[in-house]
Every structure is written in C-alpha cells, then in structure tokens.
Short mmCIF file of C-alpha atoms and ligand atoms in Angstrom, two decimals:
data_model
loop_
_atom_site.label_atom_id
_atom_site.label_comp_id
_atom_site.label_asym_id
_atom_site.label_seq_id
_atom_site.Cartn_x
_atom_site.Cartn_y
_atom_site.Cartn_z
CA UNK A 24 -4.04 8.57 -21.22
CA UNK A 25 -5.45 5.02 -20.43
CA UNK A 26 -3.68 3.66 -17.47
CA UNK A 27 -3.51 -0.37 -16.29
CA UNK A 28 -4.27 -0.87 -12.67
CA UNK A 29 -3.27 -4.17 -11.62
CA UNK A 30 -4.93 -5.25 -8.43
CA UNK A 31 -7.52 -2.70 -9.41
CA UNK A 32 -10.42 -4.51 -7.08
CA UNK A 33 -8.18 -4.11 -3.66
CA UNK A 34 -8.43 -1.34 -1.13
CA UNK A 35 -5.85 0.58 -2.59
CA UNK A 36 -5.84 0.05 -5.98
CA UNK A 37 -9.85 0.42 -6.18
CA UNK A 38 -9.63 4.33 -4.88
CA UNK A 39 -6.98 4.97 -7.04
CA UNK A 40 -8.80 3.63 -10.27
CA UNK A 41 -11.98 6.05 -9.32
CA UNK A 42 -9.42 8.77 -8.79
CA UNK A 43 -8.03 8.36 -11.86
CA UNK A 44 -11.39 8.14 -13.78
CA UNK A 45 -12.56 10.99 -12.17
CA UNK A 46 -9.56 12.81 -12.97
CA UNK A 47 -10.05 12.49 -16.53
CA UNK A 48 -7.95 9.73 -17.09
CA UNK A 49 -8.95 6.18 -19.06
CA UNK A 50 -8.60 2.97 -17.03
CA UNK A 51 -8.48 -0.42 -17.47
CA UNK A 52 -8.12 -3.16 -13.90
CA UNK A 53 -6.59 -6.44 -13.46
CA UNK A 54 -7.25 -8.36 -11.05
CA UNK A 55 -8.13 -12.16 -10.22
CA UNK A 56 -10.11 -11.14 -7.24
CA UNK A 57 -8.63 -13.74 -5.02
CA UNK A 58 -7.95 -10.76 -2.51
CA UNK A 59 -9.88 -8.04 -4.16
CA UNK A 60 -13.56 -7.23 -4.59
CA UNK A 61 -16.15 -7.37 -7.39
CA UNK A 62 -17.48 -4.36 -5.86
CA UNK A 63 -14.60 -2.09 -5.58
CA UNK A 64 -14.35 -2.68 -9.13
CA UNK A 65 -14.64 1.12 -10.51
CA UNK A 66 -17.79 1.59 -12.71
CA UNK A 67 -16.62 3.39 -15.77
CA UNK A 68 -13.02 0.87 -15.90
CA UNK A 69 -12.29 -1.91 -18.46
CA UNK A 70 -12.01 -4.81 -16.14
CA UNK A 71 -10.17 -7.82 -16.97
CA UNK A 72 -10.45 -10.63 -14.38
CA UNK A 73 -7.46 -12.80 -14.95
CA UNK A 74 -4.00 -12.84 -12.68
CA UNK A 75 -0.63 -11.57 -13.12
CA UNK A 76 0.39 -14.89 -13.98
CA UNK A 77 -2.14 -15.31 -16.73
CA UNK A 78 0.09 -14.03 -19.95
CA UNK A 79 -2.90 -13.85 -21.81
CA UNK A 80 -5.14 -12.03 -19.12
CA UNK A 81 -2.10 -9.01 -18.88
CA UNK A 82 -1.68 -9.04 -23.11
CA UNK A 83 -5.50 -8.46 -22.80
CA UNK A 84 -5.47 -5.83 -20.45
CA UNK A 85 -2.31 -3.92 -21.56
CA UNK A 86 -4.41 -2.95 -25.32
CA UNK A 87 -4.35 0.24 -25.33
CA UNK A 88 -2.47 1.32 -22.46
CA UNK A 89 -0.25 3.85 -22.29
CA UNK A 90 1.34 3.40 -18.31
CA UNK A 91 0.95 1.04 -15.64
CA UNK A 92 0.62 1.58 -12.06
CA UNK A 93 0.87 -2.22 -10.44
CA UNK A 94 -0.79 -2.29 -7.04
CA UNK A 95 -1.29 -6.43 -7.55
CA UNK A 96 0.43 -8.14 -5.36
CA UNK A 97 0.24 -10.91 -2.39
CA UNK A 98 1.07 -8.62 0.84
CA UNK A 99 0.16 -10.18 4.43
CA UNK A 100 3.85 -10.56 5.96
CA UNK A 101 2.53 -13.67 8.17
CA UNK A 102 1.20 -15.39 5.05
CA UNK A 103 4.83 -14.82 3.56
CA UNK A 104 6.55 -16.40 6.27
CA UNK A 105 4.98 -19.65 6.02
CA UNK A 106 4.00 -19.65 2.56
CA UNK A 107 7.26 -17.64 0.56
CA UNK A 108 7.16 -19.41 -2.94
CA UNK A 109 3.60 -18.06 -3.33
CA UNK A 110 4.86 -14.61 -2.81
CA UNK A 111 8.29 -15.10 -4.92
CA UNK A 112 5.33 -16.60 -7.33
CA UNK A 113 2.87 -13.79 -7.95
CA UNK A 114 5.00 -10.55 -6.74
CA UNK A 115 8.28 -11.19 -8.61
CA UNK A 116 7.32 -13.61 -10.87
CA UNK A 117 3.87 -12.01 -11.50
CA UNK A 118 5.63 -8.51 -11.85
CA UNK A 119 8.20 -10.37 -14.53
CA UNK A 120 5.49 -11.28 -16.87
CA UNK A 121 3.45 -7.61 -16.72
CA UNK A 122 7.38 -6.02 -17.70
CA UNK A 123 7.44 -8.79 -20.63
CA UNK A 124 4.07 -7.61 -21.87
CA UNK A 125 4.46 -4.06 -21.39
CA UNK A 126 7.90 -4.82 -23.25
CA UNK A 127 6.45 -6.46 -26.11
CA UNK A 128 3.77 -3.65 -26.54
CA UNK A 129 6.06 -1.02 -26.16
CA UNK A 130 4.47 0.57 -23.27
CA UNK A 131 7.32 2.12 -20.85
CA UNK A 132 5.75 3.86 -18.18
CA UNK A 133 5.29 2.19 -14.69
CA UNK A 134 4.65 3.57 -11.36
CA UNK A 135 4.94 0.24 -8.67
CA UNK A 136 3.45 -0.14 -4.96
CA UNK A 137 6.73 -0.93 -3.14
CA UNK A 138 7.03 -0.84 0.86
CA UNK A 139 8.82 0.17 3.46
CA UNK A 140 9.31 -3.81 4.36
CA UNK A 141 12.03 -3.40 1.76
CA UNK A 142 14.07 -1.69 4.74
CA UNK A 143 13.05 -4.34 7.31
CA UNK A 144 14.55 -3.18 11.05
CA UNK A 145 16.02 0.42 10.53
CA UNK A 146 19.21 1.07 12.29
CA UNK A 147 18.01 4.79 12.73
CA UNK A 148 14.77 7.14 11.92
CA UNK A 149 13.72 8.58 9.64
CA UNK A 150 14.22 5.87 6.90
CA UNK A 151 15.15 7.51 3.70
CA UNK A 152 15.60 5.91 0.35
CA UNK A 153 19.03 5.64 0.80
CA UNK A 154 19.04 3.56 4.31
CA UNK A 155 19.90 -0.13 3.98
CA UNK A 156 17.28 -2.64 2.82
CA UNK A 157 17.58 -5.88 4.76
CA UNK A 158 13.42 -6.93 4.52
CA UNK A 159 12.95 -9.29 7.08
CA UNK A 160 10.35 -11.61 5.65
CA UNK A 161 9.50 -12.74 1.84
CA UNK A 162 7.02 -10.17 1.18
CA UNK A 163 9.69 -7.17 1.83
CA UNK A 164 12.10 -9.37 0.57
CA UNK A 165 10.09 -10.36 -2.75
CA UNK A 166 9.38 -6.22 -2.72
CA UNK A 167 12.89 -5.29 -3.43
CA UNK A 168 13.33 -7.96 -5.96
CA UNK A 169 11.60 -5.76 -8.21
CA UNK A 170 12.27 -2.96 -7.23
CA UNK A 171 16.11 -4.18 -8.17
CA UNK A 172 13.88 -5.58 -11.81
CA UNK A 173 12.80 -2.42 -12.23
CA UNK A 174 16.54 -0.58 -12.18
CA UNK A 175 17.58 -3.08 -14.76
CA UNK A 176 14.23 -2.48 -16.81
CA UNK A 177 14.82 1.14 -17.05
CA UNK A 178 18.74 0.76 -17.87
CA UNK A 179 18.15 -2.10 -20.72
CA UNK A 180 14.97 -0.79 -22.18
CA UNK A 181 14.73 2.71 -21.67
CA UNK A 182 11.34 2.34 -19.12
CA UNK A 183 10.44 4.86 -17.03
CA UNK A 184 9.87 3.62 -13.49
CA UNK A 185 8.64 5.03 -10.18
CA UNK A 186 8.37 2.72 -7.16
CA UNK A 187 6.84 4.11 -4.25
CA UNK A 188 7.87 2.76 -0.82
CA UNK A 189 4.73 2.66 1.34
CA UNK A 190 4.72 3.11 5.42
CA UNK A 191 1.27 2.75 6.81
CA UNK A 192 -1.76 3.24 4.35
CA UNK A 193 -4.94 3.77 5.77
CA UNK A 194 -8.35 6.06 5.93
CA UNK A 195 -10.70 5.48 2.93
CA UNK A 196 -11.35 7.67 -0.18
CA UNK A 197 -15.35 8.34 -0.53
CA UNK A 198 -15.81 8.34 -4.86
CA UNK A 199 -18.83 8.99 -6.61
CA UNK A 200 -19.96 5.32 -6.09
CA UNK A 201 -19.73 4.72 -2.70
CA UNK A 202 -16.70 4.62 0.11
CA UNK A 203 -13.71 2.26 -1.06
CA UNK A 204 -12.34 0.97 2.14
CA UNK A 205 -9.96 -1.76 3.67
CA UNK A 206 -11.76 -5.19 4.08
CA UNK A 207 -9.44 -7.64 4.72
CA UNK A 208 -9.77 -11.29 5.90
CA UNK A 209 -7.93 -11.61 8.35
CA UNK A 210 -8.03 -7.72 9.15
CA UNK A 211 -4.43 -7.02 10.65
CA UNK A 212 -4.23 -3.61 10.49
CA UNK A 213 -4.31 -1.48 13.28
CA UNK A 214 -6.70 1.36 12.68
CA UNK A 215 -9.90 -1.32 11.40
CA UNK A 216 -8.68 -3.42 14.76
CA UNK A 217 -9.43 -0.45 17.00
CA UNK A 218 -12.20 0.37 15.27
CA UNK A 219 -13.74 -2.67 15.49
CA UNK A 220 -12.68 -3.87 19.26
CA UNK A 221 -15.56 -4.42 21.61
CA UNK A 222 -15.29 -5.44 24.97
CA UNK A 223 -15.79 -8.87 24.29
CA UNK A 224 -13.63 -8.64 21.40
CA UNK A 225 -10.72 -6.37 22.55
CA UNK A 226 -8.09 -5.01 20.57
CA UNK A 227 -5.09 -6.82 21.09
CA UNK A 228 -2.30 -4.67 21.01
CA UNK A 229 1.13 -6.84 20.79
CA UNK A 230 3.53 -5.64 23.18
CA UNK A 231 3.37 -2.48 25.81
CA UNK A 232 7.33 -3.24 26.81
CA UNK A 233 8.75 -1.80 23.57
CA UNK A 234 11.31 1.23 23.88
CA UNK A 235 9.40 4.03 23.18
CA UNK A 236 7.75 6.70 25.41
CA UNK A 237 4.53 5.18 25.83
CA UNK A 238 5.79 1.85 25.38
CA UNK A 239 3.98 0.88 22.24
CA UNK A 240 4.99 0.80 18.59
CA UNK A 241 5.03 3.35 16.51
CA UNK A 242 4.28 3.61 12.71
CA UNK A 243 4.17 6.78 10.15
CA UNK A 244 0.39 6.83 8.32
CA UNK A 245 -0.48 7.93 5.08
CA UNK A 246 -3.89 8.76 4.14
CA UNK A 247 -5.04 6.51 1.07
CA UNK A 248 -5.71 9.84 -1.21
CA UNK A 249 -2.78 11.35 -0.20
CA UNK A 250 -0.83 8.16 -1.43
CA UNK A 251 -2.92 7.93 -4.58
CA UNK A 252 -2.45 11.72 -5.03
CA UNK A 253 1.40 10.87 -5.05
CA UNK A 254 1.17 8.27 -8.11
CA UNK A 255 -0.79 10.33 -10.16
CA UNK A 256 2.25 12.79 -9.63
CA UNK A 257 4.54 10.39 -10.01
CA UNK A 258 2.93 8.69 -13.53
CA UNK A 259 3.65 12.31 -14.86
CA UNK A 260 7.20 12.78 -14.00
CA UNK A 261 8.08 9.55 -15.27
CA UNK A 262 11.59 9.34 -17.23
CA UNK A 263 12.33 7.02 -19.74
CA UNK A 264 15.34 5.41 -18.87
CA UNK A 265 15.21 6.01 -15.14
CA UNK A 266 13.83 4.65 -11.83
CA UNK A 267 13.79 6.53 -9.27
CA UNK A 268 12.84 4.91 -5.38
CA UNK A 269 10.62 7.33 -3.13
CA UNK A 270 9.31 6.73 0.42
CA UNK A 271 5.62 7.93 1.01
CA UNK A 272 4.77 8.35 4.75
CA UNK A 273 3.80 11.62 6.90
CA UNK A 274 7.39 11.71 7.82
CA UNK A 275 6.21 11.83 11.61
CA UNK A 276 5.27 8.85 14.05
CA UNK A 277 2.20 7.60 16.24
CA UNK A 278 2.27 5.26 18.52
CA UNK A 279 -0.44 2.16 18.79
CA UNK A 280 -1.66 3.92 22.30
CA UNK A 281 -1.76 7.25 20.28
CA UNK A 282 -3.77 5.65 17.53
CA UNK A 283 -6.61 4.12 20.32
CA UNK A 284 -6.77 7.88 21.52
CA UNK A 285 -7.81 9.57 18.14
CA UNK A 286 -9.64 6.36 17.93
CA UNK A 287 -11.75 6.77 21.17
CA UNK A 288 -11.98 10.63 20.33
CA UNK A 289 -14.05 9.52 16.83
CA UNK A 290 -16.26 7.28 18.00
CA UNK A 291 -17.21 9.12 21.52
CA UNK A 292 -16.39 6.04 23.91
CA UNK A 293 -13.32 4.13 25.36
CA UNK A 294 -11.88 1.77 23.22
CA UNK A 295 -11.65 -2.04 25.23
CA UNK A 296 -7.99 -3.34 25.00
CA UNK A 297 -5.72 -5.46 26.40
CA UNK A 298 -1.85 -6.25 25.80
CA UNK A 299 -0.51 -9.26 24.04
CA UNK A 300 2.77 -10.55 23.55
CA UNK A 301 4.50 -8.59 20.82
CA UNK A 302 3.69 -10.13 17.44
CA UNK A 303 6.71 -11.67 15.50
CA UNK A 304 8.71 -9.28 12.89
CA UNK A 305 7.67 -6.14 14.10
CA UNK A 306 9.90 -3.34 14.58
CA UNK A 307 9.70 -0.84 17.34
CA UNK A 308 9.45 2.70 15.18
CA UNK A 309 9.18 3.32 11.50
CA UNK A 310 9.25 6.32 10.29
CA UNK A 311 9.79 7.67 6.91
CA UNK A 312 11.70 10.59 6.03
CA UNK A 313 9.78 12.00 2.99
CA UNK A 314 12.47 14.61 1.85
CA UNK A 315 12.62 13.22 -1.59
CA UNK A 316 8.69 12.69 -2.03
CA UNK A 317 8.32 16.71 -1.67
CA UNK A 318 11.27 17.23 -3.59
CA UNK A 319 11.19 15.20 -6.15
CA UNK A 320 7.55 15.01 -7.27
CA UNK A 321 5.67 18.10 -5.02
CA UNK A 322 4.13 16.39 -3.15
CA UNK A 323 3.10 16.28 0.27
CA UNK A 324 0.56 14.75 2.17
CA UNK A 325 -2.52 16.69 3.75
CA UNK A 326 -4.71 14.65 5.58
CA UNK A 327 -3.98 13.87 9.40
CA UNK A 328 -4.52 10.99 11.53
CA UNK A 329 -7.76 12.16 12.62
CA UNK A 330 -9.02 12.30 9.23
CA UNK A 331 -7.91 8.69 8.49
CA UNK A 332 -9.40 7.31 11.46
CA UNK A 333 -12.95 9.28 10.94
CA UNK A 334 -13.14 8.50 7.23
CA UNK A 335 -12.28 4.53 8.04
CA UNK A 336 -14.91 4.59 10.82
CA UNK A 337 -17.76 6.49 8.55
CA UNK A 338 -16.98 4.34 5.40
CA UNK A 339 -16.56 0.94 7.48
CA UNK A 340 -20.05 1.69 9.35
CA UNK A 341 -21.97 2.46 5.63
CA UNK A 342 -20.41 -0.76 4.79
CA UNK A 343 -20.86 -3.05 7.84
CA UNK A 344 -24.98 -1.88 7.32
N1 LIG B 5 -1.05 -3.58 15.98
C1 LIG B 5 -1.64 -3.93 17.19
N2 LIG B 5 -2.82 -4.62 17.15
C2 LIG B 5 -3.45 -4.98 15.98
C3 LIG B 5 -2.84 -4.60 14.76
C4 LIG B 5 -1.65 -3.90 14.78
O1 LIG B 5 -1.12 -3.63 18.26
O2 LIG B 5 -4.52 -5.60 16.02
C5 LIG B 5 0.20 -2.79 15.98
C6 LIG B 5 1.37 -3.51 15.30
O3 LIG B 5 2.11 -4.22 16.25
C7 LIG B 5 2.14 -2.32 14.71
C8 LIG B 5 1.09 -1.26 14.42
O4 LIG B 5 -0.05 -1.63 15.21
O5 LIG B 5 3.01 -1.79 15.69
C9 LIG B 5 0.69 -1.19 12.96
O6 LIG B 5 0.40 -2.50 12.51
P1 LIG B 5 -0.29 -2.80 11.12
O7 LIG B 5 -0.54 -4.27 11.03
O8 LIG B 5 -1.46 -1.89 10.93
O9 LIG B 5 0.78 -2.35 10.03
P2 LIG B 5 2.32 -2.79 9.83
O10 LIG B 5 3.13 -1.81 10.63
O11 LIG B 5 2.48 -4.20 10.25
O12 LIG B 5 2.52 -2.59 8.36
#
C-alpha cells in the first residue's frame, strides 16, 4: 500500500513516514517545508515539495496512492489568533483541495490529525468524543471544520475517514536514520521548554494559581509512536462510507510541576523556573477519555511520561551537537 503523508517533513508526520516505511509500507510526503524540515524528510519516501494549496503539487503526489494520512497543517494557537484567515487558508481550505484530488483519483481512504482544541474548555474530564466542541481559537476552530468536511465526504462519496483528536504529543521516535524530534521556532511546548530552561533562561511556567492540586495545569501526553502506532491501526480499519472521531491521549493527567519533576529526574539536576502570568486560552485540565481508541481500533498506548521526556532529552542533545 503506498500511503500520502502530507506535512511529511514535521515532527510528527516525519516519524510516522519512517514508521511506515519500515513497516513495509510505500510512501510518498508533501510538504512545502515552510514549518517542516529537509532533514526529517524520510530517506526511502517520494517527496514532493509543493503545499496543500498547490493543486498541481497534491495531483502530483496523490499518483499512485492508495490512502492518505494528512498531518499538514498550520497549528500554533497564538499564530491563529492574530493571523485566522491563514489558518481557515491552508487547514480547511488546504484540506478541501487534497479531498478534491483524492476525489478525482478515486482514492477513499484518509486518516486526519485532528485535536483536542476541537473541544476548547471542557465542562467536565475526561473529554470523550461525544463532549461538546466549542474550540476557542481558529486553529481548533478551523480543526473541526474538517472534521465536519470529512462526515459529509464519507456520506456523499463513500470515503472512509478516521480523524484522530490529539491531546499532548510529545517524546521522539529514534528510526534507522537518526532521532526525529520536535524543533519548533518558537518552541511552545512544555516538555522541550523544561528541557531546555537554564538558570538564566528559566522555564516560564504560566500560572501557579490554577485550581488544581498543585496549582498548575494539567495536560494528558501521548508518546509520538504510540500516536503513530494508532494511525497505522486506524488506516486499516478504515470504512468506506464512514468517519468515525477518536480521541488519542493516555487517558490520565500531569500537571506542569509534575512534568519539571520527571524532567529534573532525567537530566540529574534541578530544573530553574519561575511563574508567569497564565498564558491566554489555556484551560486548567485536559484530559482525554480514550474508551473508544481501545475499543474501537485496539489500541492503547505504552510508553509513559518518563519515556517521553528521556527520549526528547537524548534525541534533542544528538541534535543540539
Ligand atoms: N506550559 C508552561 N510553560 C511553557 C510551555 C507550556 O507552563 O513554556 C504549560 C501550558 O500552560 C500548558 C502545558 O504546559 O498548561 C502544556 O502546554 P503545551 O504548549 O506543551 O501544549 P498545549 O496544552 O498548549 O497543547
């Protein structure tokens, strides 16, 4: 089976491209590397450098495909706030021309990166699939859009369609090439902050007044190959005429204090902090229920926090040498 991966060069979709390959499977990545990276690009894949918004550049890269899994997308919240039409522009609109192509060529299998920003601030936890979706900021928001594309897609033209609703992805995935890590510019994320803090740099972490026992946030991780491990799954239980929503998390929660413990356990020393105001949009706790991902497709995940914290410490020291 050859398989597209949009966004193929990013931290996410570059692991699961070398999974795939070394799985067996044929790939072919598209990406316009305006996020992504040349290197990440997964020896062995067809790669097509053109955007989402490039008919041509998807026609190209959907010959001889037989499913999609579409990591491509814009995705820093803060960017979405001030700058929405890009993300209405390249998520929804970008994701409208890949379903044209893949409708013109017949191809009806795809397996899409949603988020849990589709749910925005929960009422209650665990979130499951069926809690209300009120994203609160254009990236969520341009998130549900298709997955709501993708419901009609399967109904009018028989597609099969998976999305899977991401909490927190991190760790790294080492492949036969070299660790595939996050590198993002900015770096938001929490577990590269911590790792990174120095004392003159500190981690900032936004907000110690929240209501929770230790008074920070708290988020529900996902290793990287445990999330890729669920799409493979998932681009095999596809059904044509039916898309089905799933929530991938570890269906428990850590707080940000929590995460600067296993943190300071990896690397042998204190990690240097201090508390900020809490940053803009987020919520106190998310954390997914994951009923459906082990019912519905097997799965569940097997790698703990400690692991993603060591592996994104080990792969971001080989690559900050
Ligand atoms: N966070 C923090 N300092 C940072 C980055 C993140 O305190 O430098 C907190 C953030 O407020 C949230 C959690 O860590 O509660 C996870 O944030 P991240 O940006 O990694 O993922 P998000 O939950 O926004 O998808």
């Amino acid at each position: 089976m050859r398989v597209l991966v949009t966004g193929g060069a990013g931290y996410i979709g570059s692991a699961a491209a070398a999974i795939l390959l070394e799985r067996g499977y044929e790939v072919t990545i598209l990406d316009d590397l305006s996020t992504g990276h040349s290197e990440l690009v997964a020896p062995g894949a067809k790669f097509v450098d053109g955007s989402l918004l490039q008919k041509a550049a998807v026609d190209s890269a959907l010959e001889g495909v037989d499913a999609v899994i579409h990591f491509g997308a814009k995705s820093l919240v803060g960017e979405s706030v001030q700058k929405p039409e890009i993300y209405w522009n390249t998520n929804v609109n970008g994701t409208r021309i890949l379903l044209e192509a893949m409708r013109e060529k017949g191809i009806k299998k795809i397996v899409f990166s949603s988020s849990a920003a589709t749910y925005g601030e929960p009422k209650s936890v665990p979130i499951t699939e069926g809690s209300e979706t009120k994203p609160t900021n254009p990236y969520g928001a341009s998130k549900l859009a298709v997955d709501y594309m993708l419901t009609s897609e399967a109904i009018a033209h028989e597609i099969g369609a998976i999305s899977l609703r991401y909490f927190n992805v991190a760790g790294a995935y080492k492949s036969q090439s070299g660790w595939l890590t996050e590198n993002h510019n900015p770096e938001t994320h929490l577990i590269p902050n911590v790792l990174k803090a120095t004392s003159d740099n500190p981690l900032k972490i936004f907000g110690a007044d929240w209501p929770t026992a230790d008074k920070t946030c708290i988020r529900d991780y996902v290793h990287v190959v445990d999330l890729i491990d669920a799409h493979i799954i998932s681009l095999e239980k596809l059904i044509a005429g039916k898309h089905e929503i799933i929530n991938l998390g570890c269906g428990s929660g850590y707080s940000v204090k929590q995460v600067v413990d296993a943190a300071a356990k990896t690397v042998g020393r204190e990690i240097p902090f201090v508390v900020t105001d809490r940053r803009p949009g987020d919520p106190a706790v998310l954390i997914a229920d994951i009923s459906k991902a082990k019912n519905y497709l097997g799965w569940a995940p097997t790698r703990d926090l400690a692991v993603m914290v060591s592996d994104t410490w080990e792969s971001q020291n080989v690559s900050n040498k």
